[in-house]
mmCIF file of C-alpha atoms in Angstrom:
data_model
loop_
_atom_site.group_PDB
_atom_site.id
_atom_site.type_symbol
_atom_site.label_atom_id
_atom_site.label_comp_id
_atom_site.label_asym_id
_atom_site.label_seq_id
_atom_site.Cartn_x
_atom_site.Cartn_y
_atom_site.Cartn_z
ATOM 1 C CA UNK A 1 -61.845 -77.505 -85.824
ATOM 2 C CA UNK A 2 -65.621 -77.862 -84.265
ATOM 3 C CA UNK A 3 -66.475 -80.455 -82.340
ATOM 4 C CA UNK A 4 -69.928 -82.332 -81.009
ATOM 5 C CA UNK A 5 -71.166 -82.617 -77.424
ATOM 6 C CA UNK A 6 -74.328 -84.070 -76.163
ATOM 7 C CA UNK A 7 -74.800 -80.283 -75.359
ATOM 8 C CA UNK A 8 -73.177 -78.235 -77.531
ATOM 9 C CA UNK A 9 -70.921 -77.590 -80.416
ATOM 10 C CA UNK A 10 -67.119 -76.631 -79.235
ATOM 11 C CA UNK A 11 -64.456 -74.371 -81.405
ATOM 12 C CA UNK A 12 -61.755 -72.698 -80.113
ATOM 13 C CA UNK A 13 -62.952 -72.579 -76.433
ATOM 14 C CA UNK A 14 -66.653 -71.499 -77.417
ATOM 15 C CA UNK A 15 -69.342 -73.653 -76.455
ATOM 16 C CA UNK A 16 -72.171 -73.170 -78.986
ATOM 17 C CA UNK A 17 -75.624 -74.128 -78.401
ATOM 18 C CA UNK A 18 -77.695 -75.168 -81.409
ATOM 19 C CA UNK A 19 -79.838 -71.930 -81.184
ATOM 20 C CA UNK A 20 -80.724 -69.995 -84.614
ATOM 21 C CA UNK A 21 -80.347 -66.643 -82.739
ATOM 22 C CA UNK A 22 -76.971 -67.533 -81.653
ATOM 23 C CA UNK A 23 -74.488 -65.789 -84.193
ATOM 24 C CA UNK A 24 -71.930 -68.702 -83.906
ATOM 25 C CA UNK A 25 -74.179 -70.853 -84.740
ATOM 26 C CA UNK A 26 -75.011 -69.670 -87.878
ATOM 27 C CA UNK A 27 -71.181 -69.402 -88.462
ATOM 28 C CA UNK A 28 -70.961 -73.355 -88.274
ATOM 29 C CA UNK A 29 -74.116 -73.488 -90.569
ATOM 30 C CA UNK A 30 -71.885 -71.272 -92.429
ATOM 31 C CA UNK A 31 -68.799 -73.769 -92.650
ATOM 32 C CA UNK A 32 -71.081 -76.776 -92.943
ATOM 33 C CA UNK A 33 -72.298 -75.323 -95.963
ATOM 34 C CA UNK A 34 -69.379 -74.498 -97.290
ATOM 35 C CA UNK A 35 -66.747 -77.358 -95.510
ATOM 36 C CA UNK A 36 -69.191 -80.093 -95.481
ATOM 37 C CA UNK A 37 -68.444 -82.771 -92.302
ATOM 38 C CA UNK A 38 -65.648 -84.332 -93.212
ATOM 39 C CA UNK A 39 -63.537 -81.949 -91.170
ATOM 40 C CA UNK A 40 -65.967 -81.844 -87.779
ATOM 41 C CA UNK A 41 -65.408 -84.102 -84.379
ATOM 42 C CA UNK A 42 -68.092 -85.863 -84.111
ATOM 43 C CA UNK A 43 -67.525 -86.496 -80.215
ATOM 44 C CA UNK A 44 -67.060 -89.724 -78.997
ATOM 45 C CA UNK A 45 -69.521 -92.227 -76.692
ATOM 46 C CA UNK A 46 -67.758 -93.805 -73.920
ATOM 47 C CA UNK A 47 -67.676 -97.450 -74.279
ATOM 48 C CA UNK A 48 -66.020 -98.427 -70.423
ATOM 49 C CA UNK A 49 -65.578 -96.445 -67.300
ATOM 50 C CA UNK A 50 -62.297 -96.908 -65.802
ATOM 51 C CA UNK A 51 -62.011 -99.015 -62.514
ATOM 52 C CA UNK A 52 -62.548 -95.829 -59.793
ATOM 53 C CA UNK A 53 -65.980 -94.547 -61.169
ATOM 54 C CA UNK A 54 -67.173 -98.433 -61.678
ATOM 55 C CA UNK A 55 -65.570 -98.961 -58.016
ATOM 56 C CA UNK A 56 -67.912 -95.952 -56.183
ATOM 57 C CA UNK A 57 -71.706 -96.652 -58.732
ATOM 58 C CA UNK A 58 -70.954 -100.023 -56.810
ATOM 59 C CA UNK A 59 -70.200 -99.434 -53.485
ATOM 60 C CA UNK A 60 -73.045 -99.209 -50.816
ATOM 61 C CA UNK A 61 -73.717 -96.157 -49.114
ATOM 62 C CA UNK A 62 -71.409 -95.286 -46.005
ATOM 63 C CA UNK A 63 -74.517 -96.233 -43.931
ATOM 64 C CA UNK A 64 -75.007 -99.483 -45.306
ATOM 65 C CA UNK A 65 -71.019 -100.506 -44.500
ATOM 66 C CA UNK A 66 -71.394 -99.336 -41.519
ATOM 67 C CA UNK A 67 -74.078 -101.041 -40.513
ATOM 68 C CA UNK A 68 -72.673 -104.351 -42.378
ATOM 69 C CA UNK A 69 -69.214 -104.110 -39.845
ATOM 70 C CA UNK A 70 -72.233 -103.382 -36.847
ATOM 71 C CA UNK A 71 -74.210 -106.643 -37.495
ATOM 72 C CA UNK A 72 -72.094 -109.345 -39.555
ATOM 73 C CA UNK A 73 -68.630 -108.036 -38.956
ATOM 74 C CA UNK A 74 -65.627 -106.574 -39.982
ATOM 75 C CA UNK A 75 -64.524 -109.718 -42.276
ATOM 76 C CA UNK A 76 -67.544 -110.051 -43.983
ATOM 77 C CA UNK A 77 -67.666 -106.012 -45.257
ATOM 78 C CA UNK A 78 -63.762 -107.156 -45.982
ATOM 79 C CA UNK A 79 -65.053 -109.532 -48.253
ATOM 80 C CA UNK A 80 -67.474 -107.351 -49.983
ATOM 81 C CA UNK A 81 -65.390 -104.562 -50.629
ATOM 82 C CA UNK A 82 -63.152 -106.713 -51.938
ATOM 83 C CA UNK A 83 -65.325 -108.173 -54.178
ATOM 84 C CA UNK A 84 -65.991 -105.103 -56.259
ATOM 85 C CA UNK A 85 -62.340 -104.085 -56.338
ATOM 86 C CA UNK A 86 -62.204 -107.606 -58.120
ATOM 87 C CA UNK A 87 -64.626 -107.362 -60.381
ATOM 88 C CA UNK A 88 -62.949 -103.831 -61.168
ATOM 89 C CA UNK A 89 -59.112 -104.569 -60.846
ATOM 90 C CA UNK A 90 -56.752 -101.300 -61.473
ATOM 91 C CA UNK A 91 -56.482 -102.145 -65.087
ATOM 92 C CA UNK A 92 -58.984 -101.591 -66.232
ATOM 93 C CA UNK A 93 -58.771 -97.568 -68.361
ATOM 94 C CA UNK A 94 -62.039 -95.510 -69.630
ATOM 95 C CA UNK A 95 -62.084 -96.220 -73.020
ATOM 96 C CA UNK A 96 -64.146 -94.348 -75.789
ATOM 97 C CA UNK A 97 -65.142 -94.967 -79.572
ATOM 98 C CA UNK A 98 -65.715 -91.732 -82.095
ATOM 99 C CA UNK A 99 -69.006 -91.011 -82.647
ATOM 100 C CA UNK A 100 -70.024 -90.326 -86.707
ATOM 101 C CA UNK A 101 -71.492 -86.262 -87.484
ATOM 102 C CA UNK A 102 -74.694 -87.007 -86.202
ATOM 103 C CA UNK A 103 -77.305 -86.303 -89.089
ATOM 104 C CA UNK A 104 -79.189 -82.731 -87.730
ATOM 105 C CA UNK A 105 -76.009 -80.851 -89.044
ATOM 106 C CA UNK A 106 -76.379 -81.738 -92.594
ATOM 107 C CA UNK A 107 -80.184 -81.076 -92.204
ATOM 108 C CA UNK A 108 -79.674 -77.880 -90.440
ATOM 109 C CA UNK A 109 -77.152 -77.128 -92.476
ATOM 110 C CA UNK A 110 -79.155 -78.188 -95.732
ATOM 111 C CA UNK A 111 -82.334 -75.957 -94.328
ATOM 112 C CA UNK A 112 -80.094 -72.751 -93.860
ATOM 113 C CA UNK A 113 -78.346 -73.459 -97.712
ATOM 114 C CA UNK A 114 -82.230 -73.511 -98.697
ATOM 115 C CA UNK A 115 -83.167 -70.450 -97.714
ATOM 116 C CA UNK B 1 -107.087 -28.282 -67.270
ATOM 117 C CA UNK B 2 -103.826 -25.481 -67.467
ATOM 118 C CA UNK B 3 -103.697 -26.528 -71.516
ATOM 119 C CA UNK B 4 -102.627 -29.433 -74.358
ATOM 120 C CA UNK B 5 -99.298 -30.837 -74.474
ATOM 121 C CA UNK B 6 -97.912 -30.719 -77.820
ATOM 122 C CA UNK B 7 -95.296 -32.841 -78.413
ATOM 123 C CA UNK B 8 -93.292 -30.321 -79.837
ATOM 124 C CA UNK B 9 -92.926 -29.418 -76.256
ATOM 125 C CA UNK B 10 -91.381 -32.073 -74.817
ATOM 126 C CA UNK B 11 -88.970 -33.404 -77.692
ATOM 127 C CA UNK B 12 -85.752 -33.553 -76.940
ATOM 128 C CA UNK B 13 -86.435 -32.836 -72.997
ATOM 129 C CA UNK B 14 -85.435 -37.092 -71.697
ATOM 130 C CA UNK B 15 -88.763 -38.713 -73.351
ATOM 131 C CA UNK B 16 -87.128 -40.240 -76.406
ATOM 132 C CA UNK B 17 -86.233 -43.409 -76.913
ATOM 133 C CA UNK B 18 -82.793 -43.880 -78.543
ATOM 134 C CA UNK B 19 -83.140 -47.747 -79.581
ATOM 135 C CA UNK B 20 -79.228 -47.278 -79.955
ATOM 136 C CA UNK B 21 -77.509 -49.040 -76.904
ATOM 137 C CA UNK B 22 -73.729 -47.680 -75.720
ATOM 138 C CA UNK B 23 -74.219 -44.502 -77.568
ATOM 139 C CA UNK B 24 -71.626 -42.690 -76.490
ATOM 140 C CA UNK B 25 -68.920 -46.028 -76.204
ATOM 141 C CA UNK B 26 -68.829 -45.786 -71.833
ATOM 142 C CA UNK B 27 -69.579 -49.730 -72.234
ATOM 143 C CA UNK B 28 -66.685 -51.495 -72.818
ATOM 144 C CA UNK B 29 -66.613 -55.115 -70.786
ATOM 145 C CA UNK B 30 -64.337 -56.391 -72.777
ATOM 146 C CA UNK B 31 -61.734 -53.972 -72.268
ATOM 147 C CA UNK B 32 -60.725 -53.538 -75.717
ATOM 148 C CA UNK B 33 -57.968 -50.797 -75.952
ATOM 149 C CA UNK B 34 -60.149 -49.530 -79.132
ATOM 150 C CA UNK B 35 -63.447 -49.752 -80.878
ATOM 151 C CA UNK B 36 -61.168 -50.993 -83.292
ATOM 152 C CA UNK B 37 -58.688 -53.067 -81.511
ATOM 153 C CA UNK B 38 -59.790 -56.450 -82.853
ATOM 154 C CA UNK B 39 -61.309 -57.249 -86.751
ATOM 155 C CA UNK B 40 -64.106 -59.064 -87.448
ATOM 156 C CA UNK B 41 -65.467 -58.683 -83.571
ATOM 157 C CA UNK B 42 -67.379 -56.864 -80.776
ATOM 158 C CA UNK B 43 -65.229 -54.742 -79.702
ATOM 159 C CA UNK B 44 -66.799 -52.180 -77.277
ATOM 160 C CA UNK B 45 -70.124 -52.678 -75.802
ATOM 161 C CA UNK B 46 -72.921 -53.899 -78.959
ATOM 162 C CA UNK B 47 -70.590 -52.566 -81.663
ATOM 163 C CA UNK B 48 -69.233 -55.401 -83.764
ATOM 164 C CA UNK B 49 -66.121 -53.829 -85.739
ATOM 165 C CA UNK B 50 -65.746 -55.230 -89.689
ATOM 166 C CA UNK B 51 -62.372 -54.002 -90.240
ATOM 167 C CA UNK B 52 -63.924 -51.049 -91.820
ATOM 168 C CA UNK B 53 -67.235 -50.423 -90.173
ATOM 169 C CA UNK B 54 -68.705 -50.121 -86.797
ATOM 170 C CA UNK B 55 -71.704 -51.778 -86.992
ATOM 171 C CA UNK B 56 -74.737 -51.961 -84.470
ATOM 172 C CA UNK B 57 -77.514 -54.698 -85.168
ATOM 173 C CA UNK B 58 -81.156 -53.094 -83.462
ATOM 174 C CA UNK B 59 -82.710 -56.749 -83.334
ATOM 175 C CA UNK B 60 -86.845 -57.411 -84.600
ATOM 176 C CA UNK B 61 -87.809 -56.969 -80.888
ATOM 177 C CA UNK B 62 -86.926 -52.927 -81.106
ATOM 178 C CA UNK B 63 -88.505 -52.307 -84.290
ATOM 179 C CA UNK B 64 -92.071 -51.347 -85.185
ATOM 180 C CA UNK B 65 -93.437 -50.439 -88.697
ATOM 181 C CA UNK B 66 -93.053 -46.401 -88.741
ATOM 182 C CA UNK B 67 -90.468 -43.809 -89.435
ATOM 183 C CA UNK B 68 -87.365 -43.698 -87.501
ATOM 184 C CA UNK B 69 -84.693 -40.667 -87.394
ATOM 185 C CA UNK B 70 -80.545 -41.354 -87.342
ATOM 186 C CA UNK B 71 -78.593 -38.880 -86.117
ATOM 187 C CA UNK B 72 -74.882 -38.667 -84.747
ATOM 188 C CA UNK B 73 -71.652 -36.519 -83.831
ATOM 189 C CA UNK B 74 -68.958 -37.115 -85.482
ATOM 190 C CA UNK B 75 -67.195 -37.061 -89.474
ATOM 191 C CA UNK B 76 -68.481 -40.648 -89.892
ATOM 192 C CA UNK B 77 -70.622 -41.165 -92.639
ATOM 193 C CA UNK B 78 -73.251 -44.113 -92.402
ATOM 194 C CA UNK B 79 -75.289 -46.565 -94.110
ATOM 195 C CA UNK B 80 -78.561 -48.853 -92.988
ATOM 196 C CA UNK B 81 -80.045 -51.941 -94.088
ATOM 197 C CA UNK B 82 -82.683 -53.777 -92.876
ATOM 198 C CA UNK B 83 -82.129 -57.137 -93.544
ATOM 199 C CA UNK B 84 -83.204 -61.161 -92.871
ATOM 200 C CA UNK B 85 -79.673 -62.349 -91.931
ATOM 201 C CA UNK B 86 -80.376 -61.283 -88.568
ATOM 202 C CA UNK B 87 -77.148 -63.064 -86.252
ATOM 203 C CA UNK B 88 -74.009 -62.302 -88.483
ATOM 204 C CA UNK B 89 -75.908 -60.445 -90.638
ATOM 205 C CA UNK B 90 -74.011 -57.064 -90.880
ATOM 206 C CA UNK B 91 -72.238 -57.485 -94.015
ATOM 207 C CA UNK B 92 -74.535 -59.847 -95.673
ATOM 208 C CA UNK B 93 -77.350 -56.965 -97.604
ATOM 209 C CA UNK B 94 -76.986 -54.309 -99.205
ATOM 210 C CA UNK B 95 -76.850 -50.315 -97.251
ATOM 211 C CA UNK B 96 -78.720 -47.450 -98.097
ATOM 212 C CA UNK B 97 -76.133 -44.382 -96.571
ATOM 213 C CA UNK B 98 -77.846 -42.139 -94.709
ATOM 214 C CA UNK B 99 -76.624 -38.609 -93.302
ATOM 215 C CA UNK B 100 -77.334 -37.450 -90.123
ATOM 216 C CA UNK B 101 -80.485 -36.028 -88.979
ATOM 217 C CA UNK B 102 -82.254 -38.484 -91.771
ATOM 218 C CA UNK B 103 -84.870 -40.731 -92.032
ATOM 219 C CA UNK B 104 -85.552 -44.521 -92.548
ATOM 220 C CA UNK B 105 -88.950 -45.880 -93.364
ATOM 221 C CA UNK B 106 -90.017 -49.171 -92.390
ATOM 222 C CA UNK B 107 -92.900 -51.090 -93.298
ATOM 223 C CA UNK B 108 -94.304 -54.377 -93.681
ATOM 224 C CA UNK B 109 -91.931 -56.037 -90.998
ATOM 225 C CA UNK B 110 -91.168 -59.672 -90.512
ATOM 226 C CA UNK B 111 -88.063 -60.603 -89.310
ATOM 227 C CA UNK B 112 -85.178 -58.189 -90.211
ATOM 228 C CA UNK B 113 -82.924 -56.779 -87.856
ATOM 229 C CA UNK B 114 -82.203 -53.362 -88.617
ATOM 230 C CA UNK B 115 -78.611 -52.445 -89.110
ATOM 231 C CA UNK B 116 -76.493 -48.965 -89.233
ATOM 232 C CA UNK B 117 -72.941 -48.633 -89.813
ATOM 233 C CA UNK B 118 -70.322 -46.076 -89.715
ATOM 234 C CA UNK B 119 -66.896 -45.937 -91.229
ATOM 235 C CA UNK B 120 -64.266 -42.491 -91.524
ATOM 236 C CA UNK B 121 -63.459 -41.050 -88.745
ATOM 237 C CA UNK B 122 -64.540 -43.572 -86.085
ATOM 238 C CA UNK B 123 -62.792 -42.754 -82.709
ATOM 239 C CA UNK B 124 -64.849 -39.950 -82.606
ATOM 240 C CA UNK B 125 -68.541 -41.329 -83.211
ATOM 241 C CA UNK B 126 -70.678 -40.562 -80.448
ATOM 242 C CA UNK B 127 -74.333 -39.371 -79.554
ATOM 243 C CA UNK B 128 -75.619 -41.945 -81.669
ATOM 244 C CA UNK B 129 -79.371 -41.706 -81.893
ATOM 245 C CA UNK B 130 -82.305 -43.646 -83.485
ATOM 246 C CA UNK B 131 -85.495 -42.983 -82.503
ATOM 247 C CA UNK B 132 -88.928 -43.045 -83.143
ATOM 248 C CA UNK B 133 -90.368 -40.228 -85.398
ATOM 249 C CA UNK B 134 -89.516 -38.118 -88.261
ATOM 250 C CA UNK B 135 -87.590 -35.147 -86.599
ATOM 251 C CA UNK B 136 -84.287 -35.802 -85.665
ATOM 252 C CA UNK B 137 -84.473 -35.648 -81.756
ATOM 253 C CA UNK B 138 -82.106 -33.660 -79.061
ATOM 254 C CA UNK B 139 -79.091 -36.659 -78.274
ATOM 255 C CA UNK B 140 -80.652 -38.024 -74.620
ATOM 256 C CA UNK B 141 -78.189 -39.922 -72.267
ATOM 257 C CA UNK B 142 -78.744 -43.087 -70.340
ATOM 258 C CA UNK B 143 -77.088 -43.332 -66.507
ATOM 259 C CA UNK B 144 -74.051 -45.797 -67.144
ATOM 260 C CA UNK B 145 -76.256 -48.252 -64.882
ATOM 261 C CA UNK B 146 -78.926 -48.020 -67.579
ATOM 262 C CA UNK B 147 -76.172 -48.409 -70.691
ATOM 263 C CA UNK B 148 -75.050 -51.478 -69.251
ATOM 264 C CA UNK B 149 -78.022 -53.297 -68.178
ATOM 265 C CA UNK B 150 -79.218 -52.791 -71.632
ATOM 266 C CA UNK B 151 -75.903 -54.509 -72.443
ATOM 267 C CA UNK B 152 -76.536 -57.130 -70.679
ATOM 268 C CA UNK B 153 -79.111 -58.253 -72.841
ATOM 269 C CA UNK B 154 -76.156 -59.312 -75.195
ATOM 270 C CA UNK B 155 -73.115 -59.977 -72.762
ATOM 271 C CA UNK B 156 -71.722 -59.785 -70.266
ATOM 272 C CA UNK B 157 -68.382 -61.242 -67.766
ATOM 273 C CA UNK B 158 -67.254 -62.459 -64.806
ATOM 274 C CA UNK B 159 -63.644 -61.996 -64.611
ATOM 275 C CA UNK B 160 -61.356 -61.871 -62.005
ATOM 276 C CA UNK B 161 -57.656 -61.953 -61.154
ATOM 277 C CA UNK B 162 -58.529 -63.747 -57.883
ATOM 278 C CA UNK B 163 -59.856 -66.200 -56.076
ATOM 279 C CA UNK B 164 -63.944 -65.910 -56.897
ATOM 280 C CA UNK B 165 -66.215 -69.027 -56.985
ATOM 281 C CA UNK B 166 -68.209 -69.864 -59.661
ATOM 282 C CA UNK B 167 -71.217 -72.051 -58.327
ATOM 283 C CA UNK B 168 -71.872 -74.773 -55.707
ATOM 284 C CA UNK B 169 -72.423 -78.360 -56.952
ATOM 285 C CA UNK B 170 -73.234 -81.425 -56.358
ATOM 286 C CA UNK B 171 -72.435 -84.890 -57.474
ATOM 287 C CA UNK B 172 -75.328 -86.494 -59.754
ATOM 288 C CA UNK B 173 -74.152 -89.512 -59.997
ATOM 289 C CA UNK B 174 -71.432 -91.728 -59.935
ATOM 290 C CA UNK B 175 -69.785 -89.811 -62.639
ATOM 291 C CA UNK B 176 -70.729 -86.154 -62.828
ATOM 292 C CA UNK B 177 -70.956 -83.533 -60.499
ATOM 293 C CA UNK B 178 -73.662 -80.511 -62.131
ATOM 294 C CA UNK B 179 -73.560 -76.715 -61.305
ATOM 295 C CA UNK B 180 -75.985 -74.136 -62.289
ATOM 296 C CA UNK B 181 -74.105 -70.664 -62.818
ATOM 297 C CA UNK B 182 -77.200 -67.603 -63.725
ATOM 298 C CA UNK B 183 -76.727 -65.109 -65.271
ATOM 299 C CA UNK B 184 -78.829 -61.910 -66.695
ATOM 300 C CA UNK B 185 -80.916 -63.185 -69.354
ATOM 301 C CA UNK B 186 -80.001 -62.899 -72.819
ATOM 302 C CA UNK B 187 -81.438 -62.266 -76.286
ATOM 303 C CA UNK B 188 -81.197 -66.221 -77.220
ATOM 304 C CA UNK B 189 -79.184 -69.009 -75.788
ATOM 305 C CA UNK B 190 -75.470 -67.447 -75.435
ATOM 306 C CA UNK B 191 -71.992 -69.062 -76.176
ATOM 307 C CA UNK B 192 -70.126 -69.416 -73.134
ATOM 308 C CA UNK B 193 -66.152 -69.170 -73.076
ATOM 309 C CA UNK B 194 -63.835 -69.622 -70.265
ATOM 310 C CA UNK B 195 -61.306 -67.282 -71.848
ATOM 311 C CA UNK B 196 -57.683 -68.508 -72.273
ATOM 312 C CA UNK B 197 -55.186 -68.722 -69.000
ATOM 313 C CA UNK B 198 -58.737 -68.726 -67.197
ATOM 314 C CA UNK B 199 -57.595 -71.891 -64.004
ATOM 315 C CA UNK B 200 -61.018 -73.122 -63.036
ATOM 316 C CA UNK B 201 -60.707 -75.943 -60.130
ATOM 317 C CA UNK B 202 -63.339 -78.277 -58.674
ATOM 318 C CA UNK B 203 -63.378 -78.167 -54.666
ATOM 319 C CA UNK B 204 -64.660 -80.623 -52.619
ATOM 320 C CA UNK B 205 -63.836 -81.623 -48.961
ATOM 321 C CA UNK B 206 -60.200 -80.426 -48.800
ATOM 322 C CA UNK B 207 -59.274 -81.783 -52.251
ATOM 323 C CA UNK B 208 -59.409 -79.386 -55.308
ATOM 324 C CA UNK B 209 -58.794 -80.663 -58.456
ATOM 325 C CA UNK B 210 -57.571 -78.568 -61.367
ATOM 326 C CA UNK B 211 -60.043 -79.719 -64.296
ATOM 327 C CA UNK B 212 -58.689 -76.628 -66.851
ATOM 328 C CA UNK B 213 -62.227 -76.165 -68.033
ATOM 329 C CA UNK B 214 -65.911 -78.070 -67.229
ATOM 330 C CA UNK B 215 -66.389 -80.869 -69.094
ATOM 331 C CA UNK B 216 -70.104 -79.580 -70.304
ATOM 332 C CA UNK B 217 -72.209 -77.288 -70.080
ATOM 333 C CA UNK B 218 -76.110 -77.147 -70.975
ATOM 334 C CA UNK B 219 -77.276 -73.297 -71.345
ATOM 335 C CA UNK B 220 -80.159 -71.638 -71.407
ATOM 336 C CA UNK B 221 -81.696 -67.926 -72.075
ATOM 337 C CA UNK B 222 -80.340 -67.118 -68.078
ATOM 338 C CA UNK B 223 -78.622 -70.556 -67.351
ATOM 339 C CA UNK B 224 -75.727 -72.016 -67.431
ATOM 340 C CA UNK B 225 -75.148 -75.534 -65.946
ATOM 341 C CA UNK B 226 -71.474 -76.499 -65.464
ATOM 342 C CA UNK B 227 -70.310 -80.272 -65.454
ATOM 343 C CA UNK B 228 -67.478 -81.902 -63.675
ATOM 344 C CA UNK B 229 -66.536 -85.459 -64.170
ATOM 345 C CA UNK B 230 -65.662 -86.288 -61.206
ATOM 346 C CA UNK B 231 -65.915 -89.667 -59.018
ATOM 347 C CA UNK B 232 -67.542 -89.696 -55.696
ATOM 348 C CA UNK B 233 -70.696 -90.466 -54.135
ATOM 349 C CA UNK B 234 -74.276 -89.037 -55.304
ATOM 350 C CA UNK B 235 -74.883 -85.884 -52.821
ATOM 351 C CA UNK B 236 -71.301 -84.594 -52.816
ATOM 352 C CA UNK B 237 -71.324 -80.952 -52.313
ATOM 353 C CA UNK B 238 -68.254 -79.017 -53.680
ATOM 354 C CA UNK B 239 -67.832 -75.325 -55.887
ATOM 355 C CA UNK B 240 -66.643 -74.628 -58.595
ATOM 356 C CA UNK B 241 -63.549 -71.027 -58.676
ATOM 357 C CA UNK B 242 -61.135 -69.545 -60.108
ATOM 358 C CA UNK B 243 -58.160 -69.609 -58.186
ATOM 359 C CA UNK B 244 -54.343 -69.124 -58.765
ATOM 360 C CA UNK B 245 -53.901 -66.423 -61.941
ATOM 361 C CA UNK B 246 -58.132 -65.845 -62.333
ATOM 362 C CA UNK B 247 -60.135 -66.114 -65.284
ATOM 363 C CA UNK B 248 -62.729 -64.680 -67.139
ATOM 364 C CA UNK B 249 -66.029 -66.717 -67.824
ATOM 365 C CA UNK B 250 -67.544 -65.151 -70.987
ATOM 366 C CA UNK B 251 -71.312 -65.020 -72.093
ATOM 367 C CA UNK B 252 -72.398 -63.345 -75.211
ATOM 368 C CA UNK B 253 -75.540 -63.224 -77.096
ATOM 369 C CA UNK B 254 -74.692 -60.556 -79.565
ATOM 370 C CA UNK B 255 -76.422 -59.935 -83.127
#
């Protein structure tokens, strides 16, 4: 079964580029011509990252944190870190939704079929 | 001047360019047990097997209008097809039978690929030669290194049975680390496969994170961008490696 990602097409461990000169890409188009896109996995879109990713993105750099401890004190530093942890509790899991197969797939297949 | 050089004097003397790659079946990067082990696949380098025939496609970029001579050793029979199917075009068009030492004439060339195919005693087929000109030339071999370089325009594999570093990585944003692996320039953007059983780990500091297969790959004709979903601060360095049982990264741009 084919699965689309942002950059390529996956099948049986292969990562297939959208290059017309690539034979696996041509086989993919042949599959679409014959079977349509019903069996193709359009991939997934992340609607929410997990807590660890969100926290890492928001934590100040190590240098900024050391600076805060030196100038404002460790309690203030602890409070600022806790605010981020409370904002993104451990219950926050990564959530994704299925994406529809993009239009270019049928367009490219139709183009090949018409040749 | 001692006299004019006559073309017939140098035929077969090593100056003839053979458009067939791996004509003596010396290159087997996939480690196939034979030339015909797997059907509908490439086994030995550059030779595609469909269950009956061995095919080799000569890409359009290597062809010119004119006459070519095809010759080979062994009792196999051959045919050729000049078609625009290009990739996956091995069986797409009708083929014309040809005997060893005979000519193929190409005219009005645009985007066609020339496919030659053999059937019969494929195990003993060797010294396949396709050269420009009307006279059948004596077979001219190439060194193993030259042949490997020609084959790697179409296929190469990074393979190990133990630990080997694939590429260095650096954290791009809070969720993704990127690395670039470079390989011999291919004829087209290749298909990339981590073969089954490959154990790939991402090393960061003292951590070794088992990631199975890198999450995304963006590729050009000579670079592969590997990415790992990973939480770390921007700029954090690491490296990607095969570990434990090893593995193989296959890069395939065959016709």
